[in-house]
Amino acid sequence: MTAAEKLSAELGAELDEMSAKGTLKDLRVYESPQGPEVRLKGLGEVIVLSSNDYLGMADNPAVIEAGVEALKKYGAGTASVRFICGLFEPHIELERELADFLGTGSSLSYVSCWTANHAILDALSDKETHIFSDELNHASIIDAMKLARPGGKSIYPHSDMEALEAALIEHGDVKRKLVITDGVFSMEGDLAPLPRMVELCEEHEAVLIVDDSHGLGVMGETGRGTAEHFGLHGRVDIITGTLGKALGGAAGGFVAGSEELCRVLEQRSRPQLFSNGLPPTVAASSRQALIELREHPELVDRLRSNTAEYRRLLNEAGFEPIPGESAIVPVLVGETSRAIEISRKMLEDGVFVTGFGYPVVPEGTARIRSQISAAMEEWQLQKAVAAMTRAAAAVPD
Ligand SMILES: Cc1ncc(COP(=O)(O)O)c(C=O)c1O
């Protein structure tokens, strides 16, 4: 057996084990655009409760048209990293629009928020840097910290501001202190306690970085995010986020902060130096999504009322979702295999929602995580809750 054959045999055994445990993920194939209702290969029309298309922008005609126009004008891609071959007009327009929308001096795009988080922590860290991070921060932040190799790091218990304060005091004499948090936590749907975090950062001279991937377009009166929700628009030092959720859902991410920060990141953050720029078509459609959001703040209202209605229907059916104000509504169901089985049964009933289990969330806290969209209608919310009720009853705890 060659080394490659041996590797394949080992990996095959791993897959068999996942299958035996009931934790093997089934991947679905779309035959239509993303939206509240889609066509899945072999399954037909289903309601989707697991996309990040919070505002229905993935299938918004103006957003699609902007991408098509950019595709025709600028071609399929950049074919190079920005510092070698330059950037395209849609990059400049998107970055200006993002900075304006978020109330920061500047912004810089990346091919994903995963990359943006890596870029910023790596570029800002050295031996005299200490990073303070919530234990439930997104995997991209956790991995970025490993890559950044700062002088020290403190992982504080989820949203525990006393623990954060104690860590800031303990490391008070460190030259550069970076506090990083998700704005909306992706598995729980709850919000970072930003008012206290802003206070603590000001008091202890730390820089606050908020990854608002699930807050942008969702939180705040006008969808400007978790900072706006708390009346702190313009008070967060650095915001990172994705273009792959509420803003068209294609791909792409960004860092928004001061002019100096974005210029330095452009000069020396490794993904800027060694990886292609965002495709111009994606930059153009994401920018259009921002314009749509500015012009139609009622979309954010609609998302909020759809989410409240979904929670009401769930409560009426006897479920107790984790409380929260975002568009993420998780219902705990116990073991991973139960979550997967419930989601399988819901799909048979025409509702597509993913069950999350270990290692994405701790053992025993597997969940059906629904994500609501402004584009959903009442009957879709009702059908989703009815399917969850039937599936949960059919799969014993
Ligand atoms: C909080 C958070 N940060 C970063 C990311 C990564 O975003 P992207 O898909 O743009 O890499 C996600 C995606 O799930 C996320 O939820």
mmCIF file of C-alpha atoms in Angstrom, residues 71-295:
data_model
loop_
_atom_site.group_PDB
_atom_site.id
_atom_site.type_symbol
_atom_site.label_atom_id
_atom_site.label_comp_id
_atom_site.label_asym_id
_atom_site.label_seq_id
_atom_site.Cartn_x
_atom_site.Cartn_y
_atom_site.Cartn_z
ATOM 1 C CA LEU A 71 -18.588 41.014 -14.443
ATOM 2 C CA LYS A 72 -19.058 42.447 -17.923
ATOM 3 C CA LYS A 73 -16.935 45.498 -17.255
ATOM 4 C CA TYR A 74 -14.095 44.017 -15.189
ATOM 5 C CA GLY A 75 -14.131 40.313 -16.068
ATOM 6 C CA ALA A 76 -14.172 37.226 -13.905
ATOM 7 C CA GLY A 77 -11.518 38.087 -11.358
ATOM 8 C CA THR A 78 -8.484 39.998 -10.248
ATOM 9 C CA ALA A 79 -5.925 37.325 -11.221
ATOM 10 C CA SER A 80 -3.465 38.744 -8.723
ATOM 11 C CA VAL A 81 -2.877 40.140 -5.270
ATOM 12 C CA ARG A 82 -3.584 43.855 -4.940
ATOM 13 C CA PHE A 83 -0.079 45.104 -4.281
ATOM 14 C CA ILE A 84 1.284 43.312 -7.340
ATOM 15 C CA CYS A 85 -1.374 44.150 -9.937
ATOM 16 C CA GLY A 86 -3.489 46.832 -8.306
ATOM 17 C CA LEU A 87 -7.161 46.992 -7.458
ATOM 18 C CA PHE A 88 -10.384 47.754 -9.297
ATOM 19 C CA GLU A 89 -12.798 50.651 -8.988
ATOM 20 C CA PRO A 90 -15.474 48.468 -7.252
ATOM 21 C CA HIS A 91 -12.997 47.796 -4.407
ATOM 22 C CA ILE A 92 -12.587 51.505 -3.767
ATOM 23 C CA GLU A 93 -16.328 52.132 -3.973
ATOM 24 C CA LEU A 94 -17.165 49.230 -1.643
ATOM 25 C CA GLU A 95 -14.537 50.203 0.913
ATOM 26 C CA ARG A 96 -15.703 53.823 0.928
ATOM 27 C CA GLU A 97 -19.334 52.750 1.309
ATOM 28 C CA LEU A 98 -18.514 50.363 4.177
ATOM 29 C CA ALA A 99 -16.501 52.969 6.085
ATOM 30 C CA ASP A 100 -19.269 55.497 5.622
ATOM 31 C CA PHE A 101 -21.963 53.035 6.718
ATOM 32 C CA LEU A 102 -20.058 51.928 9.810
ATOM 33 C CA GLY A 103 -18.802 55.373 10.794
ATOM 34 C CA THR A 104 -15.125 54.449 10.617
ATOM 35 C CA GLY A 105 -12.481 56.441 8.772
ATOM 36 C CA SER A 106 -11.668 53.678 6.335
ATOM 37 C CA SER A 107 -12.123 50.021 5.448
ATOM 38 C CA LEU A 108 -10.267 47.294 3.583
ATOM 39 C CA SER A 109 -11.759 44.240 1.880
ATOM 40 C CA TYR A 110 -10.537 40.643 2.008
ATOM 41 C CA VAL A 111 -11.768 37.463 0.311
ATOM 42 C CA SER A 112 -13.519 36.412 3.531
ATOM 43 C CA CYS A 113 -14.034 37.524 7.113
ATOM 44 C CA TRP A 114 -12.073 34.439 8.116
ATOM 45 C CA THR A 115 -9.134 35.999 6.307
ATOM 46 C CA ALA A 116 -9.845 39.483 7.655
ATOM 47 C CA ASN A 117 -9.716 38.192 11.255
ATOM 48 C CA HIS A 118 -6.446 36.405 10.562
ATOM 49 C CA ALA A 119 -5.063 39.496 8.877
ATOM 50 C CA ILE A 120 -5.794 41.915 11.656
ATOM 51 C CA LEU A 121 -4.701 39.844 14.639
ATOM 52 C CA ASP A 122 -1.537 38.774 12.893
ATOM 53 C CA ALA A 123 -0.644 42.270 11.704
ATOM 54 C CA LEU A 124 -1.282 43.919 15.083
ATOM 55 C CA SER A 125 0.437 41.337 17.302
ATOM 56 C CA ASP A 126 3.968 41.093 18.518
ATOM 57 C CA LYS A 127 5.627 40.002 21.751
ATOM 58 C CA GLU A 128 4.387 43.164 23.454
ATOM 59 C CA THR A 129 0.756 42.467 22.563
ATOM 60 C CA HIS A 130 -1.837 40.760 24.754
ATOM 61 C CA ILE A 131 -5.132 39.552 23.221
ATOM 62 C CA PHE A 132 -8.298 39.235 25.332
ATOM 63 C CA SER A 133 -10.915 37.027 23.680
ATOM 64 C CA ASP A 134 -14.360 35.667 24.607
ATOM 65 C CA GLU A 135 -14.356 31.872 24.914
ATOM 66 C CA LEU A 136 -17.240 31.617 22.430
ATOM 67 C CA ASN A 137 -15.660 33.753 19.730
ATOM 68 C CA HIS A 138 -15.873 32.450 16.179
ATOM 69 C CA ALA A 139 -13.410 29.772 15.063
ATOM 70 C CA SER A 140 -11.709 32.289 12.742
ATOM 71 C CA ILE A 141 -10.741 34.399 15.784
ATOM 72 C CA ILE A 142 -9.569 31.378 17.750
ATOM 73 C CA ASP A 143 -7.381 30.240 14.854
ATOM 74 C CA ALA A 144 -6.222 33.791 14.140
ATOM 75 C CA MET A 145 -4.901 34.092 17.705
ATOM 76 C CA LYS A 146 -2.861 30.923 17.262
ATOM 77 C CA LEU A 147 -1.410 32.282 14.050
ATOM 78 C CA ALA A 148 -0.736 35.732 15.489
ATOM 79 C CA ARG A 149 1.363 34.390 18.386
ATOM 80 C CA PRO A 150 0.958 37.472 20.626
ATOM 81 C CA GLY A 151 3.074 37.835 23.769
ATOM 82 C CA GLY A 152 0.079 36.642 25.795
ATOM 83 C CA LYS A 153 -3.614 35.894 25.621
ATOM 84 C CA SER A 154 -6.538 35.702 28.038
ATOM 85 C CA ILE A 155 -9.644 33.744 27.094
ATOM 86 C CA TYR A 156 -12.408 34.995 29.370
ATOM 87 C CA PRO A 157 -15.631 33.082 30.120
ATOM 88 C CA HIS A 158 -18.461 33.985 27.765
ATOM 89 C CA SER A 159 -19.441 37.659 28.172
ATOM 90 C CA ASP A 160 -17.997 37.704 31.718
ATOM 91 C CA MET A 161 -17.058 41.346 32.158
ATOM 92 C CA GLU A 162 -15.644 40.858 35.644
ATOM 93 C CA ALA A 163 -13.229 38.292 34.233
ATOM 94 C CA LEU A 164 -12.313 40.617 31.360
ATOM 95 C CA GLU A 165 -11.716 43.479 33.790
ATOM 96 C CA ALA A 166 -9.551 41.274 36.019
ATOM 97 C CA ALA A 167 -7.480 40.167 33.011
ATOM 98 C CA LEU A 168 -7.079 43.780 31.828
ATOM 99 C CA ILE A 169 -5.852 44.763 35.299
ATOM 100 C CA GLU A 170 -3.509 41.764 35.495
ATOM 101 C CA HIS A 171 -1.920 42.651 32.165
ATOM 102 C CA GLY A 172 -2.199 46.408 32.642
ATOM 103 C CA ASP A 173 1.445 47.098 31.860
ATOM 104 C CA VAL A 174 1.425 45.379 28.451
ATOM 105 C CA LYS A 175 2.173 47.810 25.632
ATOM 106 C CA ARG A 176 -0.658 46.848 23.262
ATOM 107 C CA LYS A 177 -3.918 45.362 24.491
ATOM 108 C CA LEU A 178 -6.444 44.024 21.960
ATOM 109 C CA VAL A 179 -9.916 42.975 23.122
ATOM 110 C CA ILE A 180 -11.775 40.978 20.496
ATOM 111 C CA THR A 181 -15.349 39.712 20.486
ATOM 112 C CA ASP A 182 -18.107 38.584 18.189
ATOM 113 C CA GLY A 183 -20.855 41.233 18.120
ATOM 114 C CA VAL A 184 -23.537 38.537 17.789
ATOM 115 C CA PHE A 185 -22.395 35.066 18.852
ATOM 116 C CA SER A 186 -23.103 32.712 16.010
ATOM 117 C CA MET A 187 -24.135 29.598 17.917
ATOM 118 C CA GLU A 188 -26.064 31.308 20.722
ATOM 119 C CA GLY A 189 -27.454 34.348 18.920
ATOM 120 C CA ASP A 190 -26.753 36.542 21.975
ATOM 121 C CA LEU A 191 -24.943 39.896 21.917
ATOM 122 C CA ALA A 192 -21.581 40.903 23.341
ATOM 123 C CA PRO A 193 -22.039 43.356 26.261
ATOM 124 C CA LEU A 194 -20.571 46.198 24.206
ATOM 125 C CA PRO A 195 -21.430 49.119 26.533
ATOM 126 C CA ARG A 196 -19.304 47.609 29.321
ATOM 127 C CA MET A 197 -16.626 46.519 26.867
ATOM 128 C CA VAL A 198 -16.289 50.052 25.493
ATOM 129 C CA GLU A 199 -16.012 51.399 29.051
ATOM 130 C CA LEU A 200 -13.416 48.815 30.055
ATOM 131 C CA CYS A 201 -11.356 49.373 26.929
ATOM 132 C CA GLU A 202 -11.373 53.133 27.450
ATOM 133 C CA GLU A 203 -10.445 52.746 31.109
ATOM 134 C CA HIS A 204 -7.618 50.257 30.476
ATOM 135 C CA GLU A 205 -6.371 51.725 27.183
ATOM 136 C CA ALA A 206 -7.218 48.652 25.151
ATOM 137 C CA VAL A 207 -8.283 48.546 21.503
ATOM 138 C CA LEU A 208 -11.736 47.013 20.945
ATOM 139 C CA ILE A 209 -12.265 44.813 17.877
ATOM 140 C CA VAL A 210 -15.773 43.555 17.115
ATOM 141 C CA ASP A 211 -16.465 40.884 14.514
ATOM 142 C CA ASP A 212 -19.993 41.875 13.546
ATOM 143 C CA SER A 213 -20.576 39.259 10.866
ATOM 144 C CA HIS A 214 -24.013 38.351 12.258
ATOM 145 C CA GLY A 215 -24.851 41.887 13.405
ATOM 146 C CA LEU A 216 -24.345 43.833 10.212
ATOM 147 C CA GLY A 217 -27.677 44.380 8.442
ATOM 148 C CA VAL A 218 -29.430 42.790 11.420
ATOM 149 C CA MET A 219 -28.859 44.802 14.595
ATOM 150 C CA GLY A 220 -29.610 48.474 15.233
ATOM 151 C CA GLU A 221 -32.361 50.677 13.866
ATOM 152 C CA THR A 222 -30.749 50.928 10.432
ATOM 153 C CA GLY A 223 -28.789 47.659 10.354
ATOM 154 C CA ARG A 224 -25.447 49.259 11.133
ATOM 155 C CA GLY A 225 -24.822 46.497 13.612
ATOM 156 C CA THR A 226 -24.397 45.632 17.258
ATOM 157 C CA ALA A 227 -22.743 48.975 18.077
ATOM 158 C CA GLU A 228 -25.763 50.836 16.701
ATOM 159 C CA HIS A 229 -28.059 48.547 18.701
ATOM 160 C CA PHE A 230 -26.350 49.725 21.900
ATOM 161 C CA GLY A 231 -26.192 53.399 20.855
ATOM 162 C CA LEU A 232 -22.426 53.061 20.302
ATOM 163 C CA HIS A 233 -22.228 53.724 16.579
ATOM 164 C CA GLY A 234 -18.739 55.065 15.860
ATOM 165 C CA ARG A 235 -17.422 54.098 19.345
ATOM 166 C CA VAL A 236 -15.963 50.672 18.453
ATOM 167 C CA ASP A 237 -12.336 51.040 17.382
ATOM 168 C CA ILE A 238 -12.236 48.289 14.756
ATOM 169 C CA ILE A 239 -15.031 46.287 13.132
ATOM 170 C CA THR A 240 -14.537 43.166 11.066
ATOM 171 C CA GLY A 241 -17.343 41.510 9.168
ATOM 172 C CA THR A 242 -18.424 39.362 6.301
ATOM 173 C CA LEU A 243 -20.053 40.178 2.990
ATOM 174 C CA GLY A 244 -21.254 36.566 2.907
ATOM 175 C CA LYS A 245 -24.312 36.996 5.105
ATOM 176 C CA ALA A 246 -26.708 39.988 5.067
ATOM 177 C CA LEU A 247 -24.825 41.855 2.322
ATOM 178 C CA GLY A 248 -25.556 39.682 -0.692
ATOM 179 C CA GLY A 249 -24.177 36.465 0.712
ATOM 180 C CA ALA A 250 -21.509 35.904 -1.940
ATOM 181 C CA ALA A 251 -18.223 35.908 -0.052
ATOM 182 C CA GLY A 252 -15.751 38.446 1.181
ATOM 183 C CA GLY A 253 -14.948 40.223 4.385
ATOM 184 C CA PHE A 254 -13.514 43.457 5.640
ATOM 185 C CA VAL A 255 -11.755 45.353 8.367
ATOM 186 C CA ALA A 256 -13.157 48.815 9.137
ATOM 187 C CA GLY A 257 -11.182 51.247 11.279
ATOM 188 C CA SER A 258 -8.890 54.229 11.025
ATOM 189 C CA GLU A 259 -7.204 55.307 7.798
ATOM 190 C CA GLU A 260 -3.798 54.430 9.298
ATOM 191 C CA LEU A 261 -4.952 50.951 10.311
ATOM 192 C CA CYS A 262 -6.302 50.102 6.860
ATOM 193 C CA ARG A 263 -3.236 51.495 5.125
ATOM 194 C CA VAL A 264 -0.909 49.440 7.312
ATOM 195 C CA LEU A 265 -3.009 46.322 6.746
ATOM 196 C CA GLU A 266 -2.856 46.977 3.013
ATOM 197 C CA GLN A 267 0.915 47.270 3.260
ATOM 198 C CA ARG A 268 1.709 44.301 5.395
ATOM 199 C CA SER A 269 -1.180 42.026 6.393
ATOM 200 C CA ARG A 270 -0.260 38.675 4.933
ATOM 201 C CA PRO A 271 -3.535 37.860 3.109
ATOM 202 C CA GLN A 272 -3.195 41.229 1.292
ATOM 203 C CA LEU A 273 0.332 40.335 0.249
ATOM 204 C CA PHE A 274 -0.114 36.687 -0.659
ATOM 205 C CA SER A 275 -3.735 36.184 -1.743
ATOM 206 C CA ASN A 276 -5.926 37.641 -4.493
ATOM 207 C CA GLY A 277 -8.198 40.617 -3.930
ATOM 208 C CA LEU A 278 -11.969 40.242 -3.751
ATOM 209 C CA PRO A 279 -13.489 39.564 -7.208
ATOM 210 C CA PRO A 280 -14.790 42.936 -8.544
ATOM 211 C CA THR A 281 -18.217 41.421 -9.219
ATOM 212 C CA VAL A 282 -18.565 40.543 -5.517
ATOM 213 C CA ALA A 283 -17.350 44.005 -4.480
ATOM 214 C CA ALA A 284 -19.953 45.587 -6.769
ATOM 215 C CA SER A 285 -22.870 43.427 -5.597
ATOM 216 C CA SER A 286 -21.951 43.866 -1.922
ATOM 217 C CA ARG A 287 -21.771 47.611 -2.366
ATOM 218 C CA GLN A 288 -25.201 47.535 -3.988
ATOM 219 C CA ALA A 289 -26.497 45.512 -1.023
ATOM 220 C CA LEU A 290 -25.278 48.336 1.253
ATOM 221 C CA ILE A 291 -27.057 50.886 -0.914
ATOM 222 C CA GLU A 292 -30.260 48.796 -0.767
ATOM 223 C CA LEU A 293 -29.941 48.616 3.004
ATOM 224 C CA ARG A 294 -29.499 52.387 3.278
ATOM 225 C CA GLU A 295 -32.501 53.001 1.045
#
